[in-house]
Coordinates of C-alpha atoms and ligand atoms in Angstrom, one line a residue:
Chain G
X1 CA 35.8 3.8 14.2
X2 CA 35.5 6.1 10.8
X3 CA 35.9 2.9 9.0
X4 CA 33.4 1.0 10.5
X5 CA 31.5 4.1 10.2
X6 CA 32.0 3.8 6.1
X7 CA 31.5 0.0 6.1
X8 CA 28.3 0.0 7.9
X9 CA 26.6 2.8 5.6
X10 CA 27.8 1.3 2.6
X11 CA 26.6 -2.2 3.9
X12 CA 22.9 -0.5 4.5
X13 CA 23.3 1.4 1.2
X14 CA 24.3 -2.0 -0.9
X15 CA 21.7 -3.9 1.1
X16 CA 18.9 -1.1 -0.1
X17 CA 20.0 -1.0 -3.8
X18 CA 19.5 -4.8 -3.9
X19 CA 15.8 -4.7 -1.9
X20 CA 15.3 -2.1 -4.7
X21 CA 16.4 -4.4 -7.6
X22 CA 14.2 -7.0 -5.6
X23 CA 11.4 -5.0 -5.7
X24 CA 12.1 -4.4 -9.4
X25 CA 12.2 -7.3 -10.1
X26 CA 9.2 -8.4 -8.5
X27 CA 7.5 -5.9 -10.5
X28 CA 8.3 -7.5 -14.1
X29 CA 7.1 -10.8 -13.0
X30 CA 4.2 -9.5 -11.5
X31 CA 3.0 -7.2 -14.4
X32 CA 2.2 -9.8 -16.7
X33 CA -0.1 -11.6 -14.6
X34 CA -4.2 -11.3 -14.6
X35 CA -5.8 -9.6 -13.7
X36 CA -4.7 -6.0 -14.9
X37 CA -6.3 -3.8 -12.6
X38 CA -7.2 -1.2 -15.5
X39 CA -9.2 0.9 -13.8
X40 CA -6.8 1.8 -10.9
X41 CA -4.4 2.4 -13.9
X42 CA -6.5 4.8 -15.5
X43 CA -6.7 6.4 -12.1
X44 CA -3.9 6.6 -11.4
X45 CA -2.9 8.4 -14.8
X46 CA -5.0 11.0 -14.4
X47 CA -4.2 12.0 -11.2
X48 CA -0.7 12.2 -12.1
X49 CA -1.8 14.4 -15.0
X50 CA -4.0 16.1 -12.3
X51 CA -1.6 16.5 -9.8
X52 CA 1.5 17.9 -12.0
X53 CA 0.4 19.3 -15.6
X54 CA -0.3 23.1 -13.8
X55 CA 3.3 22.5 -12.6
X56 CA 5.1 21.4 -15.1
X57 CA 3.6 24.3 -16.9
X58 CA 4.5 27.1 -15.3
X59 CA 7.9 25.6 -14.4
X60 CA 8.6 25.0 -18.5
X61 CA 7.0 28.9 -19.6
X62 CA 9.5 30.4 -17.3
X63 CA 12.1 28.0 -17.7
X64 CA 12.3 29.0 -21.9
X65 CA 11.7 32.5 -20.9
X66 CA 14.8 33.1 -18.9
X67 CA 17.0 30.9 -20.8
X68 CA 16.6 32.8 -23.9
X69 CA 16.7 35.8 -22.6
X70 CA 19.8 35.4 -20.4
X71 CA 21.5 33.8 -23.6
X72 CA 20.6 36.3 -26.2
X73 CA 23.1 38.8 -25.1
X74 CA 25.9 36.3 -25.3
X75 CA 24.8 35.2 -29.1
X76 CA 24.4 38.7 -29.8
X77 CA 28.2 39.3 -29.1
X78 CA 28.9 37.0 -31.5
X79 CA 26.1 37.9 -34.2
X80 CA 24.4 33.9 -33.8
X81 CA 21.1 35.4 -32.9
X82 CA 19.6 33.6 -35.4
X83 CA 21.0 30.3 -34.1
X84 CA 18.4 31.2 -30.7
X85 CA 15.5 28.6 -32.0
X86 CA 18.4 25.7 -32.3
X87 CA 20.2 26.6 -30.0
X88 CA 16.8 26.6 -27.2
X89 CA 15.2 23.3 -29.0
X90 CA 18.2 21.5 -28.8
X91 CA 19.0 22.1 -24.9
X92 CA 15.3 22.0 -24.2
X93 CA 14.5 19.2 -26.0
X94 CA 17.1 16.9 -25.3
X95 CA 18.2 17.9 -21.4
X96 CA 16.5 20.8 -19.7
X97 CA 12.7 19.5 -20.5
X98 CA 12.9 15.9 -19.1
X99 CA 15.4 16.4 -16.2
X100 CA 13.0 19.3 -15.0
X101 CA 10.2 17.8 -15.7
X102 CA 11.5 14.4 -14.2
X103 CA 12.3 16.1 -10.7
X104 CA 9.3 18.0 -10.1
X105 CA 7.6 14.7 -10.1
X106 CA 10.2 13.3 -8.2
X107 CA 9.1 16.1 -5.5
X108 CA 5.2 16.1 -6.5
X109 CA 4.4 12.3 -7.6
X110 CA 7.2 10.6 -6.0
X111 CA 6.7 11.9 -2.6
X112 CA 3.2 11.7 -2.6
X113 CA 3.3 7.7 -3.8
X114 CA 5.4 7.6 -1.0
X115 CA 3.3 9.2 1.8
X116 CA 0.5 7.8 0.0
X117 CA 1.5 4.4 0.1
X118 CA 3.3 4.1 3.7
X119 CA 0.3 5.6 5.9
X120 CA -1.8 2.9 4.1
X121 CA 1.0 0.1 5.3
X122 CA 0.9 1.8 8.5
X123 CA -2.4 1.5 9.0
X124 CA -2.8 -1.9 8.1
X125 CA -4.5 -0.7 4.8
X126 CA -2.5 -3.3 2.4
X127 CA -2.9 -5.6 5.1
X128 CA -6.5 -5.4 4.7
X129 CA -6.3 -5.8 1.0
X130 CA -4.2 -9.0 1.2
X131 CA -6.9 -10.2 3.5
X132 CA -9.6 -9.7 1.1
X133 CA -8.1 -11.0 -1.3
X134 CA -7.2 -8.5 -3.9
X135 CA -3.0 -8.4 -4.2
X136 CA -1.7 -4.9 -2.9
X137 CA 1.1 -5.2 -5.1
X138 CA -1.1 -5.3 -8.4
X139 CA -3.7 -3.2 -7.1
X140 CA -1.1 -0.1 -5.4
X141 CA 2.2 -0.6 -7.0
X142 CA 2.1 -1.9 -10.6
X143 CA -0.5 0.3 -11.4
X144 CA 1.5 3.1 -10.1
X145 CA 4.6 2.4 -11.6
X146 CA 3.4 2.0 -14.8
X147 CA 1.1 5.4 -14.6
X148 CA 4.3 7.2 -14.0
X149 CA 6.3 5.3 -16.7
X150 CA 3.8 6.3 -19.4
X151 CA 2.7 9.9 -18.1
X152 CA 6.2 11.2 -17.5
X153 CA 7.1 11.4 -21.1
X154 CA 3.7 13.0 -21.7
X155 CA 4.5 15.6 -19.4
X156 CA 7.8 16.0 -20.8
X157 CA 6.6 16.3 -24.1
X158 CA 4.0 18.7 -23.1
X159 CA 6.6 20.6 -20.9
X160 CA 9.5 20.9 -24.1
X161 CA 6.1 22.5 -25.8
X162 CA 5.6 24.9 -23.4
X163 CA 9.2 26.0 -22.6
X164 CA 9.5 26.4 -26.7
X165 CA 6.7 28.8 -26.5
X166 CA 8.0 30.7 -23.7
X167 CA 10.9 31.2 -25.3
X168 CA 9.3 32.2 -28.7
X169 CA 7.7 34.6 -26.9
X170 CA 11.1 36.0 -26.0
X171 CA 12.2 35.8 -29.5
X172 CA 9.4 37.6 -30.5
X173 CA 9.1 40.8 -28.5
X174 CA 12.7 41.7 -28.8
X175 CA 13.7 40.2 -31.9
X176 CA 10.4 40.6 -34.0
X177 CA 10.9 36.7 -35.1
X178 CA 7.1 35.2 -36.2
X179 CA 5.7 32.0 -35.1
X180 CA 6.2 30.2 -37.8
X181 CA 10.0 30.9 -38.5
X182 CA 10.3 30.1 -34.9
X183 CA 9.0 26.8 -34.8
X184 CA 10.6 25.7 -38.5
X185 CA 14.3 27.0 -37.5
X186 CA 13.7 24.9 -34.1
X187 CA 12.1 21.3 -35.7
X188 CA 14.9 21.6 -38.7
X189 CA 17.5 21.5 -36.3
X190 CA 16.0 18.6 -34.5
X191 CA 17.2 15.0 -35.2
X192 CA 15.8 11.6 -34.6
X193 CA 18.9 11.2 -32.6
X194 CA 17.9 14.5 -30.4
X195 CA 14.1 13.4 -30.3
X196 CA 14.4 9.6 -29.5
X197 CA 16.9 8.9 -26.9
X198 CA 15.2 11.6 -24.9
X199 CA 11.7 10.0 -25.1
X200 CA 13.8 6.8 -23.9
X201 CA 15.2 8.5 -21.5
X202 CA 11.9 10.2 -20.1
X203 CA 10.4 6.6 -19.6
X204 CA 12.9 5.3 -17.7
X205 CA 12.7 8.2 -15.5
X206 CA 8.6 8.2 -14.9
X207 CA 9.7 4.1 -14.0
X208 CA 12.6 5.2 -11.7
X209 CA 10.2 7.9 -9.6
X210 CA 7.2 5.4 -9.7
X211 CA 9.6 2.7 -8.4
X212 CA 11.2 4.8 -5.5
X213 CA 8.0 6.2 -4.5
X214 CA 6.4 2.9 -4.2
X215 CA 9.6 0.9 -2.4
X216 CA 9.8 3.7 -0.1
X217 CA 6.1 3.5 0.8
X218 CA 5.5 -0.1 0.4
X219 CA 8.4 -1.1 2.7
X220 CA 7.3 1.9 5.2
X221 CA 8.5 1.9 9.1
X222 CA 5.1 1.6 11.1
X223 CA 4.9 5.0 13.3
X224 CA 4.3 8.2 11.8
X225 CA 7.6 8.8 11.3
X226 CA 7.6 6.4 8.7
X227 CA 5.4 8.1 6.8
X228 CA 7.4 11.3 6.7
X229 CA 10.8 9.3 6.3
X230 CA 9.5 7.3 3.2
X231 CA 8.0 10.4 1.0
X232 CA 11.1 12.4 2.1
X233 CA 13.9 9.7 1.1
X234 CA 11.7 8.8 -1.8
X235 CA 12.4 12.1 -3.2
X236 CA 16.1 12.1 -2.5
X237 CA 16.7 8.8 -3.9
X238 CA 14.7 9.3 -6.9
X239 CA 16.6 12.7 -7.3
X240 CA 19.8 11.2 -7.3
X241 CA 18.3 7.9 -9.3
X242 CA 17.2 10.5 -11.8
X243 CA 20.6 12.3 -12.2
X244 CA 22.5 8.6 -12.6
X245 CA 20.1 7.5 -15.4
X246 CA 20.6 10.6 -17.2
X247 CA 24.3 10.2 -17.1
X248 CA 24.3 6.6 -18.3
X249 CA 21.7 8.0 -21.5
X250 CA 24.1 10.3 -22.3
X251 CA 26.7 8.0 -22.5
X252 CA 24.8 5.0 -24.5
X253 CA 23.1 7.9 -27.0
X254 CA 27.1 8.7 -26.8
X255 CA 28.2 5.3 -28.1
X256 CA 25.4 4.9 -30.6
X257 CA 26.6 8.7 -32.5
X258 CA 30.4 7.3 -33.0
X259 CA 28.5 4.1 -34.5
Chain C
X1 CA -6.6 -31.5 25.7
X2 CA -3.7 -33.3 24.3
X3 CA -1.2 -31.0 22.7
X4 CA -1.1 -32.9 19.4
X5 CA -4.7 -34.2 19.0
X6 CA -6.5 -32.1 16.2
X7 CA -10.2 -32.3 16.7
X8 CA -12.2 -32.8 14.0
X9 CA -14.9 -30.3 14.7
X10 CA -12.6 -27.3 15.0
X11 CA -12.9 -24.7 12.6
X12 CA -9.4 -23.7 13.4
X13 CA -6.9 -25.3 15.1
X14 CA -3.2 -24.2 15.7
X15 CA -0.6 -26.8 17.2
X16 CA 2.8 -25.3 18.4
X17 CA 3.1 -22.0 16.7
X18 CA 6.2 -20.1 17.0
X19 CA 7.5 -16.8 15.8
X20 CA 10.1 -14.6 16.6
X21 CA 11.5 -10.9 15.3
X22 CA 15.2 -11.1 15.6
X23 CA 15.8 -12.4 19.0
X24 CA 12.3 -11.4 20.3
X25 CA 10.4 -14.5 20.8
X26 CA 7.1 -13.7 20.5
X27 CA 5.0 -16.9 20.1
X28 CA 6.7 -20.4 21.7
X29 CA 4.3 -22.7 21.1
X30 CA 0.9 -21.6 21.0
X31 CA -2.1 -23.7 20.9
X32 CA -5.6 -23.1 20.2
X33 CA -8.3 -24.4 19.2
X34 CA -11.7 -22.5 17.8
X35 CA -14.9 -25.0 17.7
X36 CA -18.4 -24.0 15.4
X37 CA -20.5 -21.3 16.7
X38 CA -18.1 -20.3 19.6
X39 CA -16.6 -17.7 20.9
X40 CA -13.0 -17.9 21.6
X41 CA -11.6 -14.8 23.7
X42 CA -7.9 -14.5 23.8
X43 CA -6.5 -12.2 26.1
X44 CA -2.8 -11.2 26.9
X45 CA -0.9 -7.9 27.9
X46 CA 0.3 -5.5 25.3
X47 CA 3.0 -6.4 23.4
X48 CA 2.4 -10.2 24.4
X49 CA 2.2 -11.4 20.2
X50 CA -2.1 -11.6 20.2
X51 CA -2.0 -9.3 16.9
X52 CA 1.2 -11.4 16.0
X53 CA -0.8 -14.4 16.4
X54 CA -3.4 -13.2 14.7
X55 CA -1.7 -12.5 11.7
X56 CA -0.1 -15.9 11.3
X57 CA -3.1 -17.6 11.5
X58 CA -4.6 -16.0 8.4
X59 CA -1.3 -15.9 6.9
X60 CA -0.2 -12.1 7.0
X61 CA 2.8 -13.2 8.8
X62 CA 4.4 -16.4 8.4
X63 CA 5.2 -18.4 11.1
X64 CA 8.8 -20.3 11.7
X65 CA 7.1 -23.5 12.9
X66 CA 3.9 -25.2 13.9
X67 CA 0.8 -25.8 11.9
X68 CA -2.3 -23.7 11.5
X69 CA -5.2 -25.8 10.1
X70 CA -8.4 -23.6 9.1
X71 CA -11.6 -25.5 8.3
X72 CA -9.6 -28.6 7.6
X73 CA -7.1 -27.1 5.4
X74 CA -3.1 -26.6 6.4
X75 CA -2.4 -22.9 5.3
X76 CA 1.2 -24.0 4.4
X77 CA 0.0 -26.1 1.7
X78 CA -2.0 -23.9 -0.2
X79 CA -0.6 -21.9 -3.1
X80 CA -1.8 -17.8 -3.2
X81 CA -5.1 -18.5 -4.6
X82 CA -6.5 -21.4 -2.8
X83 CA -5.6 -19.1 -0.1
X84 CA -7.2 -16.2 -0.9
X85 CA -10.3 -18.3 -1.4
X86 CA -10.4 -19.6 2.2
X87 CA -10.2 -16.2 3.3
X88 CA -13.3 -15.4 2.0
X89 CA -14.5 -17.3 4.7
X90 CA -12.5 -15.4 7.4
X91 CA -13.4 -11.7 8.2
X92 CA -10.9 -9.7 10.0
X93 CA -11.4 -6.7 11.9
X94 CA -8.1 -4.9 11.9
X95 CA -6.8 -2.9 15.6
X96 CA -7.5 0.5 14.1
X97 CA -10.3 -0.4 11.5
X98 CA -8.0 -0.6 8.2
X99 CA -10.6 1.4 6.5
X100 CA -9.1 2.9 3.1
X101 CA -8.5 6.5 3.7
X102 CA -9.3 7.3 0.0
X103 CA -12.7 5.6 -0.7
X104 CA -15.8 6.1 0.1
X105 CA -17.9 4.0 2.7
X106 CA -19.3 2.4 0.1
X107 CA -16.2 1.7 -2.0
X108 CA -15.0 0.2 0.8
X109 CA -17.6 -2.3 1.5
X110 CA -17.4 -3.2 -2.3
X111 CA -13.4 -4.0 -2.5
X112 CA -13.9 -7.4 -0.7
X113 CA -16.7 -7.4 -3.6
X114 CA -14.2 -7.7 -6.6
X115 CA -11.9 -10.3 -6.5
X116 CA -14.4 -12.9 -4.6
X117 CA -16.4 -13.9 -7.7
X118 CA -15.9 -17.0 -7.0
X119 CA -18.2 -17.0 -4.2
X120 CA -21.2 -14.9 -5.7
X121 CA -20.7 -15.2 -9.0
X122 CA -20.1 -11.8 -11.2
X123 CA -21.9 -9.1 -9.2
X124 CA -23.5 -6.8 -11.8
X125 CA -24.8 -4.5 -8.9
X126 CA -23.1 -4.6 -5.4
X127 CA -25.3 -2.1 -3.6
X128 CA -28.1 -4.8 -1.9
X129 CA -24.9 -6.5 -0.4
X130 CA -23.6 -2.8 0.9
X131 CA -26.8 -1.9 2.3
X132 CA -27.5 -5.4 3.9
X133 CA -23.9 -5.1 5.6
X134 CA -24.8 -1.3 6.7
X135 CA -27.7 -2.8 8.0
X136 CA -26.5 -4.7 9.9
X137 CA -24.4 -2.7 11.4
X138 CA -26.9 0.0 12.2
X139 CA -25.1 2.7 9.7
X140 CA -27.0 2.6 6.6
X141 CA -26.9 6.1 6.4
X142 CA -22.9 6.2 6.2
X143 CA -23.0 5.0 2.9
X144 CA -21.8 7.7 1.3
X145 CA -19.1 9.2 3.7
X146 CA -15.5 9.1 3.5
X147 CA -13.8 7.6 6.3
X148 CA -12.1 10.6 7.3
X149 CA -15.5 12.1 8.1
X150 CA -16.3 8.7 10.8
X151 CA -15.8 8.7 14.4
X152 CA -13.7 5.8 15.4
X153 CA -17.0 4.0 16.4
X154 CA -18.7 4.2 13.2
X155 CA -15.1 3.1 11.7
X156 CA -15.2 0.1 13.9
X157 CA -18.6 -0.5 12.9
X158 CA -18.0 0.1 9.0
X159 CA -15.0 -2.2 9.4
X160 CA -17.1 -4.7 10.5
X161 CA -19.5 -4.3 8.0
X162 CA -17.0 -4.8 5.5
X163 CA -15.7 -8.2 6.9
X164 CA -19.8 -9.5 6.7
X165 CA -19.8 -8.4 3.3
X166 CA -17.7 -11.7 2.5
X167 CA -20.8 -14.0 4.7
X168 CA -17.7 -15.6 6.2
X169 CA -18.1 -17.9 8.4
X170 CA -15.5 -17.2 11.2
X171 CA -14.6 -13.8 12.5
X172 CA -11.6 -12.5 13.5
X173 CA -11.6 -9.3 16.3
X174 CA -8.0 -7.8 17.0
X175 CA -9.5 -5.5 20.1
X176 CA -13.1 -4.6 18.3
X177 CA -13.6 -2.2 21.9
X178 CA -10.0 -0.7 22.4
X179 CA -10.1 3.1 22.4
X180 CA -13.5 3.7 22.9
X181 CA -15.7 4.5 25.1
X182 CA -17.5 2.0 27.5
X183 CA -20.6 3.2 25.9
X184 CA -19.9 2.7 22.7
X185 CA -17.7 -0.6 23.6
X186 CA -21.0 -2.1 25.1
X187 CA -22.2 -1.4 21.5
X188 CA -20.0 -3.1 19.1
X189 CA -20.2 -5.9 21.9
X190 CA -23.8 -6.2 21.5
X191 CA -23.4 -5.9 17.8
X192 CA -20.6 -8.6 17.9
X193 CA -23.7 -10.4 19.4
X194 CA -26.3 -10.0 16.8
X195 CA -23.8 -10.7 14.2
X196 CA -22.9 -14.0 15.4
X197 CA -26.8 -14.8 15.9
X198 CA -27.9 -13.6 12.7
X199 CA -24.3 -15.0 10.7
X200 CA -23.8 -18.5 12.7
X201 CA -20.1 -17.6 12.7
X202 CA -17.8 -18.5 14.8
X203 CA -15.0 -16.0 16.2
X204 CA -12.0 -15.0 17.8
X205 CA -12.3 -12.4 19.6
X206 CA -8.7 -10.3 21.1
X207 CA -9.3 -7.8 24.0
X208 CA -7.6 -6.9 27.0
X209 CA -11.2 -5.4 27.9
X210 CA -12.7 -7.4 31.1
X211 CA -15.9 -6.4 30.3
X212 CA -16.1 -7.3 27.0
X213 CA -14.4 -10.6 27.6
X214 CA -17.4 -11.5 29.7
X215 CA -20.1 -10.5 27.9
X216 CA -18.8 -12.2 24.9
X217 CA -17.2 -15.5 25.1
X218 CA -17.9 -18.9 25.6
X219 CA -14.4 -19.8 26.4
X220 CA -11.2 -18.0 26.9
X221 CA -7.3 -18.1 26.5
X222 CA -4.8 -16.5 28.1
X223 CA -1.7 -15.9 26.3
X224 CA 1.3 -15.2 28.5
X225 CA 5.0 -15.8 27.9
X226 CA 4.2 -16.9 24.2
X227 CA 2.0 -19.6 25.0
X228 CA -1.7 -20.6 26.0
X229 CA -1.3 -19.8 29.5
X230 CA -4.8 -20.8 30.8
X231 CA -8.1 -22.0 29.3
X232 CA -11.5 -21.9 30.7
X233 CA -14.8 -20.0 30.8
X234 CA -14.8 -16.7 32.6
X235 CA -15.6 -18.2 35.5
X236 CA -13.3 -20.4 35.8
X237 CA -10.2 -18.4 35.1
X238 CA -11.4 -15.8 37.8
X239 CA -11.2 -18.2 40.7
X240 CA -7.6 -19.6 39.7
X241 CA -5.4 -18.6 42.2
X242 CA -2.1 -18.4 39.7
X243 CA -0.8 -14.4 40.1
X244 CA -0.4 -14.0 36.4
X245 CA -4.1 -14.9 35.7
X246 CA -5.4 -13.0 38.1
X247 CA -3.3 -9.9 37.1
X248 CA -5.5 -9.9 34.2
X249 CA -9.2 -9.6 36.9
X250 CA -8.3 -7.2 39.3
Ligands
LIG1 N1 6.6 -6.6 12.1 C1 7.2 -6.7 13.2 N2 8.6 -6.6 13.3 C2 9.2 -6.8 14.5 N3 8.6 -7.0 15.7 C3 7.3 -7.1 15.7 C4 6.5 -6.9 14.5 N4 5.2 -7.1 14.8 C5 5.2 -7.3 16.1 N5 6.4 -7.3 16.7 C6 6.7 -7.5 18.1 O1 5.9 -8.6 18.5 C7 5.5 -8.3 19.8 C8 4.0 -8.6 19.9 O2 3.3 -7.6 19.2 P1 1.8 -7.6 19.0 O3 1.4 -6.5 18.1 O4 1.3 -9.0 18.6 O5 1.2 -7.3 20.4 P2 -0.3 -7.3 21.0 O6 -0.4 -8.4 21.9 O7 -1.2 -7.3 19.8 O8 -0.3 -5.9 21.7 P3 -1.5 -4.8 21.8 O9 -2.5 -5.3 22.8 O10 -0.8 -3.6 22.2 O11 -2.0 -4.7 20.4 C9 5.9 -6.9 20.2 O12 7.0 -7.0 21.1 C10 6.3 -6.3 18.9 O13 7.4 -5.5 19.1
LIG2 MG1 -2.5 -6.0 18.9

């Protein structure tokens, strides 16, 4: 019994994780053909932006505020306060700013693609597209995808900023430490190898949450449950996406150090 | 009528149609045929495969066998653009309107708009073809709502509106009156009226609404068990003494 139990779920998980490479794959053919639906695009971008930017925000601020502050006693102990800017750029900038800033769109973005898109399957919404003639999958799910593949490093980007400042701030009050000194001590500690694979990284993950979120909606159960089901499970299985493509960065930015 | 005669004034014609979920047969063997300036009312029980049917015909679902031949043209043979290019010619009114939650009225009735240049050329300004389908429709004054501020007859009627943007010239209903009320059903039937006066289409109209079926059709099918049960005019189906048809005129 427990072992058909295993076999089954594995069967249904194998069976998604190929109609999710389907789907993938559908979307590189598809995104090179006319027409590009620009507009939608555009649209799309900005209510990403819209939708997450105040979120991402606060999230970073507080974020670089208690990090610093609940590491300066430890460097303290050891008299490496003035290792606090590297020490914060380095973490924030490589790990902590795109994995944050990756999951709260998992939860914001993802989950509302998901919602978004499955009442409109439910409702015969893409239907009606097909019918007149406009492809749903251009129109709603390359335009998506690609919105979150180029926003998401955007928001990371502005999210390291804003964590940085937070913890300047930090820095600042209790350690009397000026802007600029801040800011030099943290970009001379930076590398092209710190600043690059994590810009790679942040792509892949705005693809991985525009992906889920889409799937999860596009291929939505009719009923209302389906609705609920496909913005909830896009969010877990862009979470756990999320956590399995940082992994595998960290191993290839791994490889490409001992080279 | 012969089951494998296709008559050459049929808009649509559909020979042996089959389709099944699984091991839920749904359609097994379906026949119809829709002639120029008619309309065609199919009726069946929930659940019998009308929406199904539907569907296949204009190439939503695809069927496992049979052929579906619209205005002379086998839908299997056409690649994604010819196809979208016949359905400019067939409007659809979707069960439960289809409207897009997150446009505007008038959004709405200018997606069809966008990708059918073919048809009208480049459209520089779409809003004498939204107001003309408003018009018609009797909702003019819509324009500018979002769907989520409609009642579901002004949706039906928008949704409509929104198929007669294309000027198609065959109409298909998937129960234009269910889930309203018989006022406002006697409305979209009168519209569905006017439409096909002032359009010349020809439609197929699905209901499960006696009323309706009267008032609007020329002929009818029954679709029972999968198949085309009976045919005939209203008339004629209410005097046939078969239980299952007359399940459907109590
Ligand atoms: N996508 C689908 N997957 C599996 N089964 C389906 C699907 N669509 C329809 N069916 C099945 O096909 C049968 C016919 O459904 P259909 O929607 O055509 O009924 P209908 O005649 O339109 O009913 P109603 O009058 O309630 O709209 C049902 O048993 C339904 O469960
Ligand atoms: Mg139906």
């Amino acid at each position: 019994m427990g072992t058909q139990k295993t076999i089954n779920s594995l069967q249904v998980f194998l069976t998604e994780v190929g109609d999710i490479s389907y789907f993938a794959g559908r979307f590189f053919t598809d995104v090179f053909k006319r027409p590009f639906e620009f507009k939608e695009f555009l649209r799309q971008c900005y209510n990403m932006g819209n939708r997450s930017l105040l979120l991402v925000g606060v999230t970073g601020f507080i974020i670089g505020l208690v990090f610093t502050l609940q590491s300066r006693p430890t460097l303290q102990e050891f008299g490496a306060v003035a290792w606090m800017p590297s020490m914060v750029g380095i973490s924030i900038i490589r790990e902590i700013g795109p994995i944050i800033t990756a999951l709260i769109c998992a939860g914001r973005i993802g989950s509302g693609i998901g919602a978004e898109l499955g009442s409109m399957r439910v409702t015969e919404q893409i239907d009606a597209m097909e019918v007149s003639g406009t492809n749903p999958f251009k129109y709603l799910v390359i335009t998506r995808i690609l919105a979150t593949t180029f926003m998401l490093p955007i928001l990371v980007i502005i999210g390291d900023a804003i964590a940085l400042y937070g913890s300047y701030l930090v820095e600042n009050i209790k350690g009397d430490v000026s802007f600029q000194l801040y800011f030099s001590e943290v970009f001379s500690s930076l590398e092209f190898g710190d600043v690059i694979p994590s810009t790679i990284k942040s792509f892949f993950f705005g693809f991985a949450i525009g992906l889920v979120g889409c799937y999860k909606g596009y291929n939505c159960d009719k009923g209302t449950e389906g609705v609920g089901l496909a913005a909830n499970s896009a969010v877990v299985y862009t979470s756990l996406l999320l956590f399995v493509i940082d992994f595998v960065a960290v191993l290839v930015a791994d490889l490409f150090y001992e080279l | 009528m012969k089951k494998n005669t296709i008559n050459s004034n049929a808009v649509i014609t559909i020979r042996d149609l089959k389709k099944s979920y699984g091991d839920n047969y749904v359609l097994n063997g379906f026949n119809l045929d829709l002639y120029e300036g008619e309309n065609l009312v199919i009726m069946g029980k929930s659940g019998s495969g009308k929406s199904v049917m539907i569907k296949c015909l204009i190439g939503l679902e695809e069927h496992d066998s049979g052929t579906v031949i619209i205005m002379g043209k086998n839908i299997d043979d056409l690649d994604h653009d010819e196809l979208d290019e016949l359905r400019t010619e067939i409007g659809f009114l979707f069960q439960g309107s289809a409207l897009y939650d997150s446009m505007s009225v008038r959004e709405n009735l200018e997606f069809p708009l966008r990708r059918h240049t073919k048809k009208f050329g480049e459209i520089n300004d779409a809003s004498p073809l939204v107001m003309e389908a408003l018009e018609s429709v009797g909702l003019a004054r819509a324009v500018d709502l979002m769907p989520s501020e409609l009642s579901g007859g002004m949706k039906r009627r928008i949704a409509l509106a929104r198929t007669l943007i294309l000027k198609p010239q065959i109409i298909l209903y998937d129960e234009p009156t269910t889930g309203l009320d018989p006022i406002t059903s006697k409305e979209i039937v009168l519209l569905m009226k006017s439409v096909q006066e002032k359009y010349k289409t020809s439609s197929i109209i699905i209901t499960h609404d006696v009323d309706c079926a009267r008032a609007i059709s020329n002929r009818m099918i029954l679709l029972v068990d999968g198949i085309n049960y009976a045919e005939g005019t209203y008339e004629e189906l209410v005097e046939m003494e078969d239980p299952k048809i007359k399940a459907f005129f109590k």
